[in-house]
XYZ file of C-alpha atoms in Angstrom:
165
model
C 9.648 7.225 0.569
C 7.734 10.336 -0.375
C 4.881 11.611 1.780
C 1.802 13.035 0.057
C -1.029 15.288 1.290
C -3.005 12.483 2.953
C -0.144 11.483 5.242
C 0.776 8.450 3.132
C 4.410 7.395 2.771
C 4.733 5.158 -0.269
C 6.841 2.042 0.224
C 6.311 0.214 -3.070
C 4.084 0.493 -6.135
C 3.267 -2.362 -8.495
C 3.522 -0.489 -11.808
C 3.037 -3.599 -13.910
C -0.585 -3.990 -12.774
C -1.955 -1.050 -14.765
C -0.340 -2.461 -17.909
C -1.610 -6.025 -17.411
C -5.076 -5.370 -15.912
C -8.051 -3.031 -15.895
C -8.407 -1.906 -12.276
C -12.142 -2.001 -11.542
C -11.984 -1.039 -7.871
C -9.323 -0.323 -5.237
C -9.599 -1.299 -1.570
C -7.354 -0.290 1.335
C -6.516 -3.164 3.680
C -4.203 -3.671 6.597
C -1.518 -6.335 6.433
C -0.433 -8.676 9.212
C 3.353 -8.556 9.619
C 5.624 -10.325 12.082
C 9.019 -9.644 13.623
C 11.221 -7.085 11.956
C 9.247 -6.934 8.691
C 8.122 -3.345 9.362
C 11.750 -2.247 9.776
C 12.578 -3.963 6.517
C 9.674 -2.117 4.844
C 10.991 1.218 6.161
C 14.301 0.352 4.491
C 12.419 -0.347 1.228
C 13.055 -4.100 1.107
C 9.836 -5.213 -0.581
C 8.834 -6.475 -4.018
C 5.178 -6.599 -5.137
C 5.882 -7.977 -8.602
C 4.130 -11.290 -9.334
C 2.027 -11.014 -6.171
C -1.706 -11.621 -5.885
C -4.376 -12.066 -3.243
C -6.850 -14.856 -2.678
C -9.682 -15.715 -0.329
C -9.092 -18.849 1.770
C -11.667 -19.909 4.383
C -13.195 -16.431 4.546
C -9.812 -14.725 5.012
C -8.041 -12.446 2.552
C -4.496 -13.751 1.959
C -1.719 -11.967 0.022
C 0.648 -14.343 -1.744
C 3.925 -13.759 -3.542
C 4.941 -10.571 -1.692
C 8.668 -10.652 -0.994
C 9.866 -8.747 2.084
C 13.642 -8.946 2.489
C 15.045 -9.928 5.878
C 16.089 -6.982 8.044
C 19.872 -6.617 7.877
C 20.396 -5.369 11.458
C 18.024 -7.956 12.881
C 18.714 -10.758 15.315
C 17.726 -14.393 15.752
C 14.036 -13.442 15.907
C 13.937 -12.380 12.243
C 11.241 -14.218 10.325
C 12.402 -16.027 7.220
C 10.703 -14.348 4.233
C 10.484 -17.579 2.297
C 8.995 -20.920 3.160
C 11.183 -24.016 3.415
C 12.243 -25.370 0.029
C 10.147 -28.517 0.436
C 6.989 -26.387 -0.007
C 7.764 -25.367 -3.572
C 4.197 -24.552 -4.634
C 4.307 -21.020 -3.190
C 7.833 -20.290 -1.935
C 7.010 -16.925 -0.319
C 5.163 -16.793 2.994
C 1.489 -15.794 2.648
C 0.349 -12.788 4.698
C -3.145 -12.201 6.025
C -4.884 -9.002 4.933
C -7.206 -7.198 7.313
C -10.593 -6.203 5.910
C -14.230 -6.311 7.009
C -16.024 -9.625 6.567
C -18.685 -8.053 4.322
C -15.987 -6.647 2.013
C -14.273 -10.031 1.814
C -17.591 -11.714 0.993
C -18.359 -9.131 -1.714
C -14.892 -9.540 -3.261
C -15.293 -13.326 -3.194
C -18.555 -13.052 -5.120
C -16.949 -10.747 -7.701
C -14.086 -13.201 -8.185
C -16.400 -16.210 -8.615
C -19.088 -14.626 -10.787
C -17.118 -12.239 -12.979
C -13.679 -13.865 -13.061
C -11.834 -10.903 -11.552
C -8.441 -11.090 -9.841
C -7.175 -9.458 -6.647
C -3.786 -7.811 -7.168
C -1.764 -5.618 -4.750
C -1.396 -2.132 -6.246
C 0.744 -0.409 -3.620
C 2.124 -0.664 -0.106
C 2.381 2.414 2.112
C 2.439 3.791 5.643
C -0.649 5.659 6.804
C -0.592 7.159 10.303
C 2.199 4.756 11.280
C 0.402 1.623 10.054
C 1.281 -0.421 6.994
C -1.539 -0.494 4.441
C -1.865 -2.452 1.218
C -3.986 -1.110 -1.618
C -5.671 -4.074 -3.244
C -7.156 -3.829 -6.729
C -10.084 -5.808 -8.090
C -8.819 -6.313 -11.631
C -9.823 -7.766 -14.975
C -7.083 -9.016 -17.294
C -6.310 -7.097 -20.481
C -6.104 -8.779 -23.839
C -3.230 -7.984 -26.209
C -5.362 -5.591 -28.273
C -6.349 -3.712 -25.088
C -2.669 -3.248 -24.217
C -1.970 -1.950 -27.722
C -4.899 0.476 -27.556
C -3.825 1.886 -24.182
C -0.227 2.266 -25.441
C -1.489 4.091 -28.544
C -3.659 6.412 -26.401
C -0.719 7.139 -24.105
C 1.543 7.941 -27.091
C -1.117 10.194 -28.638
C -1.528 12.101 -25.368
C 2.241 12.507 -25.100
C 2.409 13.887 -28.675
C -0.433 16.352 -27.969
C 1.240 17.554 -24.771
C 4.557 17.949 -26.583
C 2.914 19.948 -29.407
C 1.120 22.225 -26.923
C 4.348 22.802 -25.021
C 6.289 23.805 -28.165
C 3.520 26.243 -29.232
C 3.950 28.333 -26.097
């Protein structure tokens, strides 16, 4: 975990999001954790891949985030996964903490414009766990090709400038 200027210690970053989606807006939210999940996060036992967020009954819920059980824990460890009989979403959903007006605004964006809420990163800020949530629009295949071509062109320009010096 590296700490940057703002006092953030990064836990996990969902790198796949910037390839699959256009990130329209980013929002910092708190996340409700139970038991020894924070200790597991400090050990780096989290996976944001294939996770998303949704609004259920006016609450922001993160789904698909896998937090590994804490190895040195005891009988009070929470099971990261739901029982197998609930196969629809095997990982336990976690409530995200945001203002009601922000949740309402995000809900309108999702309904009207067809955007998706995707976790971008998970980090510690002043001792609290924060989740950066992105309001995203899906990329088409030609968008992915165009961004890859732009990235390659920038890399070639940087390489040429570096060799000229």
